[in-house]
Tab-separated table of C-alpha atoms and ligand atoms in Angstrom:
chain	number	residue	atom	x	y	z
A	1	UNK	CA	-39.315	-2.101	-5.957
A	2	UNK	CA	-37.244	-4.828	-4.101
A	3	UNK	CA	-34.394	-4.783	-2.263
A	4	UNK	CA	-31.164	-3.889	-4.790
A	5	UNK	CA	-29.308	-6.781	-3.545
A	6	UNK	CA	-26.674	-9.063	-5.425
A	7	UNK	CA	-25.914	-11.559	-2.680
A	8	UNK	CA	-29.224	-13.718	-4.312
A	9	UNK	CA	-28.478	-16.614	-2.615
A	10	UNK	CA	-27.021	-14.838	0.766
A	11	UNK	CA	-24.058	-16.224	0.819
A	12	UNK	CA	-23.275	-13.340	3.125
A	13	UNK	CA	-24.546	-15.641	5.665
A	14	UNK	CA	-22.536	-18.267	5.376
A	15	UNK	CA	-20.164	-16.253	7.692
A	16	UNK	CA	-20.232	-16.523	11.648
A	17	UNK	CA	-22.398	-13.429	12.797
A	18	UNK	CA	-19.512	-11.410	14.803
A	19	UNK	CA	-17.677	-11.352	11.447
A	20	UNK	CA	-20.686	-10.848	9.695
A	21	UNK	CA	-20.740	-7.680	11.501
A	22	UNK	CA	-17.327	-6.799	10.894
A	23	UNK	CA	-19.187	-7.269	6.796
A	24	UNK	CA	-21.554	-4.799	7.511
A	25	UNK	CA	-19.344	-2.343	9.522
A	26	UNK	CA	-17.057	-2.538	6.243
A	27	UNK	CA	-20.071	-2.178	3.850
A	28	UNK	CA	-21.068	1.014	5.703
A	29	UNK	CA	-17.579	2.552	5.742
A	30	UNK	CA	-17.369	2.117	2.271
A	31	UNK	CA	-21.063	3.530	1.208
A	32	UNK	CA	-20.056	7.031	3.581
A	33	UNK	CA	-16.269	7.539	3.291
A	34	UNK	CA	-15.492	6.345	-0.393
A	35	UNK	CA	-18.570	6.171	-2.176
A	36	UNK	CA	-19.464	10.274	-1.902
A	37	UNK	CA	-15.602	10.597	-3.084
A	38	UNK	CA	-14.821	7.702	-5.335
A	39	UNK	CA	-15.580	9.343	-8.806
A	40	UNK	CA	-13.705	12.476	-7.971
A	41	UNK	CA	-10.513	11.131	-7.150
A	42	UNK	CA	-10.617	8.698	-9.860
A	43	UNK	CA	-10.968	11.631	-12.128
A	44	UNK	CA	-8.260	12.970	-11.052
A	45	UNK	CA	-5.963	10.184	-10.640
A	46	UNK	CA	-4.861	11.062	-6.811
A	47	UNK	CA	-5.183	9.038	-3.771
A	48	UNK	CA	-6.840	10.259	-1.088
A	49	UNK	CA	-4.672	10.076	1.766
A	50	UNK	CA	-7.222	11.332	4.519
A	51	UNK	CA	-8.801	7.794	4.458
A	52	UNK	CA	-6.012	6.238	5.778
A	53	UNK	CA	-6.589	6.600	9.258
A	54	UNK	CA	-10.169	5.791	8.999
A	55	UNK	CA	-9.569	2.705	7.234
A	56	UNK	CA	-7.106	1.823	9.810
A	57	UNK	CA	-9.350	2.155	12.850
A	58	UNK	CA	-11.705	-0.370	11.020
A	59	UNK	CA	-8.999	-2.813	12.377
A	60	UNK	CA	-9.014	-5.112	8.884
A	61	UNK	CA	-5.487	-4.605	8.039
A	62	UNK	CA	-3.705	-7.978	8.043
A	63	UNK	CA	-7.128	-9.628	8.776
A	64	UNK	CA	-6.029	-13.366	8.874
A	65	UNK	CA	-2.509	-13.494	10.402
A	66	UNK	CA	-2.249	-14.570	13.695
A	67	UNK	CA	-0.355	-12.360	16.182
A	68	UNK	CA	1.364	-9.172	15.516
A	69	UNK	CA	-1.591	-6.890	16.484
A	70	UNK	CA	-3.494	-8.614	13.820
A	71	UNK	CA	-7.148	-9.981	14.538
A	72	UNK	CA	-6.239	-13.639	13.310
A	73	UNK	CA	-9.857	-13.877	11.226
A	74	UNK	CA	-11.008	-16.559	8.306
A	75	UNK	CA	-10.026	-16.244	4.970
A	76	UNK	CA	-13.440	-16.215	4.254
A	77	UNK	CA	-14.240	-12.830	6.004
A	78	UNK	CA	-10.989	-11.420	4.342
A	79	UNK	CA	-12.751	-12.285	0.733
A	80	UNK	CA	-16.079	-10.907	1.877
A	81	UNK	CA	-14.512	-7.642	2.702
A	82	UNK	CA	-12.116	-7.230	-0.429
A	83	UNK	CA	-15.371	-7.833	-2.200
A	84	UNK	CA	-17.500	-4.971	-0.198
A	85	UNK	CA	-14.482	-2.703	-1.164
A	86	UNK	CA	-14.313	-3.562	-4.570
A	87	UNK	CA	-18.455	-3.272	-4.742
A	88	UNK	CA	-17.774	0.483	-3.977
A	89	UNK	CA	-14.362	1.531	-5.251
A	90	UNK	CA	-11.700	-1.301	-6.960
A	91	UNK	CA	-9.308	1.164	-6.778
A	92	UNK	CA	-9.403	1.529	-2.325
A	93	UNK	CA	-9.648	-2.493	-3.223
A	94	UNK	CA	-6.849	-2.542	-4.766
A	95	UNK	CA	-4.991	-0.214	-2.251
A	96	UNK	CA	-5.824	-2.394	0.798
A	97	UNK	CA	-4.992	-5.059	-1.202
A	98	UNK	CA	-1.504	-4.284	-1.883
A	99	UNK	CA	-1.202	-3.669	1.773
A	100	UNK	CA	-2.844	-5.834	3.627
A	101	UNK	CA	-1.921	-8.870	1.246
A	102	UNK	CA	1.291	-8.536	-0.774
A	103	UNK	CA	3.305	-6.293	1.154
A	104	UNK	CA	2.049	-7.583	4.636
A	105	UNK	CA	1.744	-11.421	2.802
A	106	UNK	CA	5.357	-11.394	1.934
A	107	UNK	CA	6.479	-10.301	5.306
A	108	UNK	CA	4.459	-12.595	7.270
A	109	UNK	CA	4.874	-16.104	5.028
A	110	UNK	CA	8.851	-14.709	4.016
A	111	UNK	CA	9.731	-12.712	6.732
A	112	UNK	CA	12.328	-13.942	10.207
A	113	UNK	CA	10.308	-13.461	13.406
A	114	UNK	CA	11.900	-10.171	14.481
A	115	UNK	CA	10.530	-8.845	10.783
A	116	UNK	CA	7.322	-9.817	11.587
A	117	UNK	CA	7.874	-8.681	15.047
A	118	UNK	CA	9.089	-5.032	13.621
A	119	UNK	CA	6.960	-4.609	10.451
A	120	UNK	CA	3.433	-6.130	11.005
A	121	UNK	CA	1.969	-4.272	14.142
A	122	UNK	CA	3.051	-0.848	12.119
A	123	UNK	CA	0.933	-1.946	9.235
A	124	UNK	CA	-1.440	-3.565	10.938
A	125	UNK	CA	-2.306	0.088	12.208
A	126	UNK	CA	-1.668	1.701	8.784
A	127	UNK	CA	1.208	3.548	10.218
A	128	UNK	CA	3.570	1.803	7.833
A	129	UNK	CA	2.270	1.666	4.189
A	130	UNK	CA	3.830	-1.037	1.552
A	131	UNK	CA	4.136	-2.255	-1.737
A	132	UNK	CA	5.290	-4.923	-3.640
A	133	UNK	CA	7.750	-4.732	-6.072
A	134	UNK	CA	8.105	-8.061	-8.258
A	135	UNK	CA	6.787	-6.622	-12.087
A	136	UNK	CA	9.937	-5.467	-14.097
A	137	UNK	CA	9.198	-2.950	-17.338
A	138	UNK	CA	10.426	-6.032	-19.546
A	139	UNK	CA	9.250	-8.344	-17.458
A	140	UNK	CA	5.808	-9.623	-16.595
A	141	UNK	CA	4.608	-12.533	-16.831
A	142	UNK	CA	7.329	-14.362	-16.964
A	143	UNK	CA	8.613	-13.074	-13.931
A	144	UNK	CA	9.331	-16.437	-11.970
A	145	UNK	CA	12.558	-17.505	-14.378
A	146	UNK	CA	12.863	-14.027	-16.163
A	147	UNK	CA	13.209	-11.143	-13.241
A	148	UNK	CA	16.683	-8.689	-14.248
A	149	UNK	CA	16.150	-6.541	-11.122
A	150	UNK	CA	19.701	-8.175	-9.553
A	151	UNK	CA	21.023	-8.745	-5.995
A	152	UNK	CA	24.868	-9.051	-4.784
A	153	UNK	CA	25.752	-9.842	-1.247
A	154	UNK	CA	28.983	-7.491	-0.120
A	155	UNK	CA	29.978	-7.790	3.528
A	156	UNK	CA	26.826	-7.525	5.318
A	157	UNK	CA	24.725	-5.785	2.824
A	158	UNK	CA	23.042	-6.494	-0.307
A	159	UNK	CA	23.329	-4.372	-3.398
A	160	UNK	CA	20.434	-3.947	-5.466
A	161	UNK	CA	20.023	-2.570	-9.172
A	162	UNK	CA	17.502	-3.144	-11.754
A	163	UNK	CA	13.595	-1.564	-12.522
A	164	UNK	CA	10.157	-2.634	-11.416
A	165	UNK	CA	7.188	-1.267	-12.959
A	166	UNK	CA	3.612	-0.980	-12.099
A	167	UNK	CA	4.231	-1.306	-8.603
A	168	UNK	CA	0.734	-0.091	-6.790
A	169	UNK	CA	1.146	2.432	-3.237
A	170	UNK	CA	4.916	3.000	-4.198
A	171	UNK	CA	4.556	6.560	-4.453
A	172	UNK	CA	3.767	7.244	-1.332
A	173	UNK	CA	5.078	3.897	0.419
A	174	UNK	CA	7.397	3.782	3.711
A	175	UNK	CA	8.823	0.321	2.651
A	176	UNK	CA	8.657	-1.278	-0.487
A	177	UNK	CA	8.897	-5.277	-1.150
A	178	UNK	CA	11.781	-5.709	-3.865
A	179	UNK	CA	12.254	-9.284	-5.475
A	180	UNK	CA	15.570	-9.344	-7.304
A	181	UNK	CA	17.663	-12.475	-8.414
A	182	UNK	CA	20.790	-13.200	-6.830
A	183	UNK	CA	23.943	-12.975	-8.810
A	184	UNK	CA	25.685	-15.734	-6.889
A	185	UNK	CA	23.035	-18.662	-6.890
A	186	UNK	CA	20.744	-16.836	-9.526
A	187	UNK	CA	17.505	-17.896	-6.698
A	188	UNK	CA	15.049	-14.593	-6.291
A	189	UNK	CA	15.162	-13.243	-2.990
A	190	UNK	CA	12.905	-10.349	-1.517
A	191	UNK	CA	14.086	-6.978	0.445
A	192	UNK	CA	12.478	-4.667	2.982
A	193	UNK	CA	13.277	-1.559	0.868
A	194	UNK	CA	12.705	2.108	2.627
A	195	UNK	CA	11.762	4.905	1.008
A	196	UNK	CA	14.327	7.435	2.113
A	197	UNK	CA	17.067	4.782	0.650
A	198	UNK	CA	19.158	6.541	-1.803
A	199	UNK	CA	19.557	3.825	-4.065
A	200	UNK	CA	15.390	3.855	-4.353
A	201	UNK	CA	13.455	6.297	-6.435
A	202	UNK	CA	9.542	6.111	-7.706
A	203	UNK	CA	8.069	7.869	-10.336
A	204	UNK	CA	3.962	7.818	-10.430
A	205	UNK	CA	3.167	6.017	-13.918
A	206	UNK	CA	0.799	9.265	-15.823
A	207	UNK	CA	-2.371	8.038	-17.987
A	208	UNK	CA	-3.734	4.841	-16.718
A	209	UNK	CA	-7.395	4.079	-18.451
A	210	UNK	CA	-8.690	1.661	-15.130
A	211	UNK	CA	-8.233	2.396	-11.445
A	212	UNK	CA	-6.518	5.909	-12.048
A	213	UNK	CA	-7.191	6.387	-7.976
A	214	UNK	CA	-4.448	3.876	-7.387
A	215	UNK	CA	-0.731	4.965	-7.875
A	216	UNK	CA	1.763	2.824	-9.484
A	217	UNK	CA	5.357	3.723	-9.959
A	218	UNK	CA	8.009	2.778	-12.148
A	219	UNK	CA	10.899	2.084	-9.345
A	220	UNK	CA	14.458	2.738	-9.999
A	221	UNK	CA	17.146	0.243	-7.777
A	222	UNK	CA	20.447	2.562	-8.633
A	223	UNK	CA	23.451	0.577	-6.070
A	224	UNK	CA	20.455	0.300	-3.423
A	225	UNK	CA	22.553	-1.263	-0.728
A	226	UNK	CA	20.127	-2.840	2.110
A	227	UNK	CA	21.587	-4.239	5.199
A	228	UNK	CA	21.102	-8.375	5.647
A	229	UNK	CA	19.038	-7.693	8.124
A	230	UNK	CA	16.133	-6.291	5.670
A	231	UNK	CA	16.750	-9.302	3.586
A	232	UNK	CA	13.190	-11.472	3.925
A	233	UNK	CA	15.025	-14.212	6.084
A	234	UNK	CA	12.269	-16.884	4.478
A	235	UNK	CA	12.154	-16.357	0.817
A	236	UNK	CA	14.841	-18.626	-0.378
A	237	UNK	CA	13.392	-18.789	-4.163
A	238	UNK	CA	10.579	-17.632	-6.298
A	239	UNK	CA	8.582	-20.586	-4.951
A	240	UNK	CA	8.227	-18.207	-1.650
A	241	UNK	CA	7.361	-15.086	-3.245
A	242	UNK	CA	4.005	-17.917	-5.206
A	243	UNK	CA	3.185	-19.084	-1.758
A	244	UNK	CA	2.002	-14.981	-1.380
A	245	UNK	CA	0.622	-15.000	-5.258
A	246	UNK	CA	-0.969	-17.702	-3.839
A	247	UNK	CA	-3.494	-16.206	-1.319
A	248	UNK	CA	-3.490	-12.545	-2.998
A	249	UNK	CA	-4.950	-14.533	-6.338
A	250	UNK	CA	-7.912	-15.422	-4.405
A	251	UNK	CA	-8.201	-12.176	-3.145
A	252	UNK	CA	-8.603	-10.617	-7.094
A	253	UNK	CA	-10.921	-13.104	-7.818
A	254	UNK	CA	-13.106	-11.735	-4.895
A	255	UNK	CA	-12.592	-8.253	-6.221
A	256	UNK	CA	-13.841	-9.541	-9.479
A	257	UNK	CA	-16.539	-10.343	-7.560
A	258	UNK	CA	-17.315	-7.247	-5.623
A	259	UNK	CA	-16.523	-4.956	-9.148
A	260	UNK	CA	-19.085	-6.931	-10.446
A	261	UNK	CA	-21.660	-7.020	-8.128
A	262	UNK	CA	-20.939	-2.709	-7.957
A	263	UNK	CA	-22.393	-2.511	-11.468
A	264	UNK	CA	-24.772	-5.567	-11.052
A	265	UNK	CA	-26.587	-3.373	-8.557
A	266	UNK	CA	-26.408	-0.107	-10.346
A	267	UNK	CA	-27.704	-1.445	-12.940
A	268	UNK	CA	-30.213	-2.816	-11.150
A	269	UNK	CA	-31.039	0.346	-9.765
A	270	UNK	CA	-30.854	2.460	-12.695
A	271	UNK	CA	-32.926	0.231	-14.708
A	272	UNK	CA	-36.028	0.809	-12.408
A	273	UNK	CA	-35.499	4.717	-11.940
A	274	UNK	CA	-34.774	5.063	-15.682
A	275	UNK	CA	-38.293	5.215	-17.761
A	276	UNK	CA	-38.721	4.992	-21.778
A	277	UNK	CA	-42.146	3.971	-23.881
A	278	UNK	CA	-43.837	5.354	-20.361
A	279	UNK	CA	-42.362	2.675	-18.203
A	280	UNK	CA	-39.135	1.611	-16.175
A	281	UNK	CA	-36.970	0.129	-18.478
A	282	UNK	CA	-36.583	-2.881	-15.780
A	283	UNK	CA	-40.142	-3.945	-17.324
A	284	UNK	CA	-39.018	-4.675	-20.754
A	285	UNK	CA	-38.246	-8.548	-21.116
A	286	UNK	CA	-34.866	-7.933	-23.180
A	287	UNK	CA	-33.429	-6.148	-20.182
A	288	UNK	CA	-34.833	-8.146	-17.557
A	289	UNK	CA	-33.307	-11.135	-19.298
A	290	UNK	CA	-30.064	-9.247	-19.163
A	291	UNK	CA	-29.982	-8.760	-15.487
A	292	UNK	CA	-30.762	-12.320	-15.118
A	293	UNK	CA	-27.848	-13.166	-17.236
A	294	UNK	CA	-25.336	-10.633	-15.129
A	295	UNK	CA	-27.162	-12.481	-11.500
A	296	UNK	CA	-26.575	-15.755	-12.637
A	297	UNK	CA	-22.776	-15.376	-13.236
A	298	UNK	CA	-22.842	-12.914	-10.171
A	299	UNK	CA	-24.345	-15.823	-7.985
A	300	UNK	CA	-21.535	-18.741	-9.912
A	301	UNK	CA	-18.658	-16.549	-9.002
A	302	UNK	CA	-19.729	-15.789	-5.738
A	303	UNK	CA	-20.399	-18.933	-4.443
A	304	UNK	CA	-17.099	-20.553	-6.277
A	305	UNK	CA	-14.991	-18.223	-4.485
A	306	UNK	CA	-17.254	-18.546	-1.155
A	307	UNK	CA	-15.748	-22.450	-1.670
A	308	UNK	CA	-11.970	-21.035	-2.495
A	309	UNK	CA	-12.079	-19.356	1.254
A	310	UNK	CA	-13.570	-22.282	2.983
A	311	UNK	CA	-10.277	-24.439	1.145
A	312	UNK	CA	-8.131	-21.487	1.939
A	313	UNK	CA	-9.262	-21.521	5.879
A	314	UNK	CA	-8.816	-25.373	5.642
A	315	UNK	CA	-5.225	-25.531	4.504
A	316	UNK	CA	-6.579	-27.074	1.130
A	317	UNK	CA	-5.720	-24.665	-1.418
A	318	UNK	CA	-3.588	-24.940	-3.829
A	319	UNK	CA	-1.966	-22.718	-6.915
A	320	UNK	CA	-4.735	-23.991	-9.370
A	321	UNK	CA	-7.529	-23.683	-7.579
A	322	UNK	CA	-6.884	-19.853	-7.119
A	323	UNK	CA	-5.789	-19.526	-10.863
A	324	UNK	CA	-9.023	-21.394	-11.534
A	325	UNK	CA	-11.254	-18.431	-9.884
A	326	UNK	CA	-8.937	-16.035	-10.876
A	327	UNK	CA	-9.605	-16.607	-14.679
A	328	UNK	CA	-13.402	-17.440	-14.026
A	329	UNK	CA	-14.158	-14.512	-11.895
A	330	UNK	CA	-12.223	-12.241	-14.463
A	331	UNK	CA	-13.491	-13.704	-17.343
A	332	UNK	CA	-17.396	-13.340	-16.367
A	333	UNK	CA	-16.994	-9.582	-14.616
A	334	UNK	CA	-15.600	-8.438	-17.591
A	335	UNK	CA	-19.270	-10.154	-18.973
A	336	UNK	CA	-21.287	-8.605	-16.142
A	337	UNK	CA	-19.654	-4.528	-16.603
A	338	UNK	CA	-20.270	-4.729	-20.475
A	339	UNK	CA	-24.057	-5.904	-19.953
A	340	UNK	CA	-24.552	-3.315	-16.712
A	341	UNK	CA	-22.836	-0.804	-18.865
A	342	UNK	CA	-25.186	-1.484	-21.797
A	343	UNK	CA	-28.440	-0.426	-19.887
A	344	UNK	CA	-27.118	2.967	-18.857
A	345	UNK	CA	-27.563	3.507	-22.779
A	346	UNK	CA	-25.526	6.632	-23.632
A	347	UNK	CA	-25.078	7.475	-19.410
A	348	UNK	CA	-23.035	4.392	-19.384
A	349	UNK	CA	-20.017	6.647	-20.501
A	350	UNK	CA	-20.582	9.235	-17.964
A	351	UNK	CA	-18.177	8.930	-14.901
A	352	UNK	CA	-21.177	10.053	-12.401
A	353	UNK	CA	-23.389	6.932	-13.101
A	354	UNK	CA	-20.507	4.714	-11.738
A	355	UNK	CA	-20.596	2.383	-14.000
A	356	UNK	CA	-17.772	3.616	-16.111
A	357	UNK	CA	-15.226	3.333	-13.644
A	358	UNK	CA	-16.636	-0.347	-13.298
A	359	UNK	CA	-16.311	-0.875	-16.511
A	360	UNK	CA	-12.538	0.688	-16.936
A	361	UNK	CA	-11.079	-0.638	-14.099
A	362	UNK	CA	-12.233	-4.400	-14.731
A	363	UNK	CA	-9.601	-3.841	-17.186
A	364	UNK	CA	-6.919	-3.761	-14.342
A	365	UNK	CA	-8.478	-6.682	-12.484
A	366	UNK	CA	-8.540	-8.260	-15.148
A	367	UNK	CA	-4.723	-8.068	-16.365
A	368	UNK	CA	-2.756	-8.227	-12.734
A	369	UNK	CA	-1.783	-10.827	-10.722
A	370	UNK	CA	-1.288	-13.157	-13.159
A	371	UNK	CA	-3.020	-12.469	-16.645
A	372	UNK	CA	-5.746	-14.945	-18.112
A	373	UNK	CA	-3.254	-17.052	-19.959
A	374	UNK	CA	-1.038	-17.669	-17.447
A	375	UNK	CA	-3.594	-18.358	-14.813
A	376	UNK	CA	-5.069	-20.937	-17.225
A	377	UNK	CA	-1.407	-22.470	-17.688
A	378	UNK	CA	-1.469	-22.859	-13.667
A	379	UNK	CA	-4.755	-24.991	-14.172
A	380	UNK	CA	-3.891	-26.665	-17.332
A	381	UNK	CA	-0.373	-27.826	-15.934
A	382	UNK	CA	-2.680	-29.127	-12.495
A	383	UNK	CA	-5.055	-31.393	-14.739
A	384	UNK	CA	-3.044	-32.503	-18.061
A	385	UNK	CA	0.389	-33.084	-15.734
A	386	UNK	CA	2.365	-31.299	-19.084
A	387	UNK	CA	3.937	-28.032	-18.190
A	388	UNK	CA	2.695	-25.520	-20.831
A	389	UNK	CA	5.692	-22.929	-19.433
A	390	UNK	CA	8.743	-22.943	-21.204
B	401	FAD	P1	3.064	-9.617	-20.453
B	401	FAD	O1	3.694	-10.614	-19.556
B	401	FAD	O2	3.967	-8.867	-21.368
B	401	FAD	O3	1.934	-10.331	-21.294
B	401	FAD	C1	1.372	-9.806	-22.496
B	401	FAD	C2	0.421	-10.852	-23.079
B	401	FAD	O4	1.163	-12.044	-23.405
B	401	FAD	C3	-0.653	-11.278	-22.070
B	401	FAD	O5	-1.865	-11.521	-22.742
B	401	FAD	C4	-0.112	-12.586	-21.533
B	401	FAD	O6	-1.106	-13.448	-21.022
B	401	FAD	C5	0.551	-13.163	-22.788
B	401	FAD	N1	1.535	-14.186	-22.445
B	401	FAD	C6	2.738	-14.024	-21.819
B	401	FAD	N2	3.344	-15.207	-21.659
B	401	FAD	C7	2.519	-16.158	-22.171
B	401	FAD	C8	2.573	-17.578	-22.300
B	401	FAD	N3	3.600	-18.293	-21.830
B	401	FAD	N4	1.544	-18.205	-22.924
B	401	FAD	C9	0.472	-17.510	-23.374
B	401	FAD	N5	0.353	-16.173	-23.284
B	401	FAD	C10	1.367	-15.504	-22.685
B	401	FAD	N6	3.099	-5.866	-10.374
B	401	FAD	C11	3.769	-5.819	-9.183
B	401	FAD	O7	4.825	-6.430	-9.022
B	401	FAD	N7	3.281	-5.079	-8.139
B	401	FAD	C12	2.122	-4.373	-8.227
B	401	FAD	O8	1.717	-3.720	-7.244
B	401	FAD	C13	1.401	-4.402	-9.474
B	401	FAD	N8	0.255	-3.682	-9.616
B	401	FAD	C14	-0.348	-3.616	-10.859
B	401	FAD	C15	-1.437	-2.761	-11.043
B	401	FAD	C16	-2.009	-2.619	-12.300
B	401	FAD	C17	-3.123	-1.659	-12.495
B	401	FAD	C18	-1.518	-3.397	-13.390
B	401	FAD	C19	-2.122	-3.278	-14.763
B	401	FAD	C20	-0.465	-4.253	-13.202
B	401	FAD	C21	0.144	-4.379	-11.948
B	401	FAD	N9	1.258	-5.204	-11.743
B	401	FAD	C22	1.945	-5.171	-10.540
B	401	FAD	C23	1.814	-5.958	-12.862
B	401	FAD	C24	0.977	-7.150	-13.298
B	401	FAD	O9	1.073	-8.185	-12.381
B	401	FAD	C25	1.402	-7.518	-14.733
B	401	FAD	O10	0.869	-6.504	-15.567
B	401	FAD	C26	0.929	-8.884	-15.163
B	401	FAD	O11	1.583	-9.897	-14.462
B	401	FAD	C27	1.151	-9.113	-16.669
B	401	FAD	O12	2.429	-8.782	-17.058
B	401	FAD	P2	2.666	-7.791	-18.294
B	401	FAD	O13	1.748	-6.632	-18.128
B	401	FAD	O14	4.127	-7.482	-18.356
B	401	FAD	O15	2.194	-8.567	-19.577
């Protein structure tokens, strides 16, 4: 039997070896730590906390900002490695993610120099956890003209009030990014938001279908007062918080990826071990055509958003282009975990084969960060020059 492998056209190698390494080391963290544990604590629908620490030693945390304690590496190594996560577990994907891109992002593109100064080292090393706090119960999509969270400047501190739901890590979060509109020049601004602030509360959302490992709260602002000083000194409107959307789109679209090459290759896998009619199933031609099908979308997404990091690294990318993979990557993984789902026959629904937390948390992938429609909006506004948005 050959290798299971779904980097067909190693595009693994496209990255210099010493962070091809830093691949690999990731890879293997993720096969020994999280795979072992992955279906349990989905089950369950807790986080588990012990990783931590051993994810922060890997030293990936804030992978391509320069200074701060952080290693200053390509965009392209940060997609490979949101992919390996996602390949394993979407759900630590997602985690890191929230980290590592929008809470860290919006400190390091929005934040003053003594923020960045105070803030990234400590969550560089994992030692400060954050989350991002921009998705209101009533408000979603629409979030860039439409957010009710509010913000009032008295003396030298802000008062907050308003809701935010979904918000992934804020359980458990020291700090907590909060955009809110300004009731003076109605522009959205962004707080550093601690957890032991009285005006703060979070409340795990119960009864998620897709990536139950991950906790999202529904946050409560009650006369949060933060000082001026925690205001993000950069974000001036909600043009700032997109320039963060911006870079943690193209990370999603790598998860896509990676949540799609998890149940490309255990399908792969299973097909071979799994006999019927006295064979593999692997030999029959409808299924081989399948896993053709699932490779050659597989090998499409991953060399589009190979591309998107190269732009990224190059200063070249813009809002569309990540919407573009965004919606492509989504689009075809929710494809690939249907068709990998399909040859575990009736095993497909059975948590221990993997596959069905592939298949569920796609789902999640596929709605956040921007949902299909809106994504395409981004795109279709970039090549028609008419605004689709109200
Ligand atoms: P809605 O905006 O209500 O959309 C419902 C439907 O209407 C969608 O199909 C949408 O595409 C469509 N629609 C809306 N407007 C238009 C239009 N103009 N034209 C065509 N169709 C339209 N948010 C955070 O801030 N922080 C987080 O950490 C976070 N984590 C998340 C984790 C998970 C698991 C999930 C599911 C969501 C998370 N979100 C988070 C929120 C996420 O970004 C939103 O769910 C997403 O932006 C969509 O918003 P909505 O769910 O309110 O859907």
């Amino acid at each position: 039997i050959p290798a299971i492998n779904g980097d067909f056209y190693e595009l693994g190698k496209t990255l210099p070896p010493a962070e091809r390494e830093i691949q690999l080391k990731v890879r293997s963290f993720m096969e020994k730590e999280i795979r072992p544990i992955a279906n349990e604590y989905w089950n369950r629908a807790e986080f588990p906390m012990h990783i931590i620490p051993k994810m922060a030693e890997l030293g990936i945390t804030g992978l391509t900002y320069k200074g701060y304690g952080c290693p200053g590496h390509s965009a392209l190594l940060e997609g490979f490695l949101a992919m390996e996560m996602a390949r394993v577990d979407t759900s630590i994907s997602t985690f890191f993610g929230v980290q590592s891109g929008l809470a860290m992002g919006s400190i390091y593109f929005c934040g003053s120099e003594e923020q960045k100064q105070e803030w990234l080292p400590k969550m560089h090393k994992m030692e400060v956890i954050g989350a991002f706090g921009l998705t209101e119960p009533e408000v979603g999509s629409g979030a860039a003209g439409g957010l009710t969270t509010t913000c009032k400047k008295e003396g030298d501190e802000w008062v907050i009030n308003g809701q935010k739901k979904w918000i992934g890590n804020a359980t458990f979060s020291d700090i907590t990014i909060i955009w809110a509109r300004d009731l003076d020049d109605q522009n959205v601004k962004g707080f550093i938001v601690r957890k032991d602030n009285p005006g703060f509360s979070a409340e795990k959302m119960e009864n998620k279908m897709a990536l139950r490992t991950v906790q999202n709260a529904q946050i409560t602002l009650k006369d949060c007062r933060v000082p001026e000083s925690d205001r993000l000194q950069e974000a001036n409107s909600f043009k700032d918080t997109s320039v963060v959307l911006k870079m943690t789109r193209a990370g999603v679209a790598w998860q896509a990826v990676g949540c799609s090459r998890g149940a490309y290759e255990a399908a792969l896998k299973y097909t071979n071990d799994r006999h019927q009619f006295g064979r593999p199933i692997a030999s029959f031609q409808l299924v081989q055509d399948l896993l053709v099908t699932m490779l050659g979308d597989l090998t499409a997404m991953q060399t589009m958003v190979t591309r998107l990091s190269v732009m990224q690294d190059n200063g070249e990318l813009l809002d569309e282009h990540a919407s573009l993979a965004k919606v492509f990557c989504t689009l075809r993984m929710r494809d690939i975990v249907d068709q990998a789902r399909e040859l575990f026959g009736g095993n497909g629904i059975l948590l221990e084969y993997d596959i069905a937390r592939f298949v569920a948390d796609a789902e999640a992938i596929y709605s956040y960060e921007g949902t299909k429609e809106i994504n395409s909006l981004i795109v279709g506004r970039a090549i028609t020059g008419h605004s689709a948005f109200v």
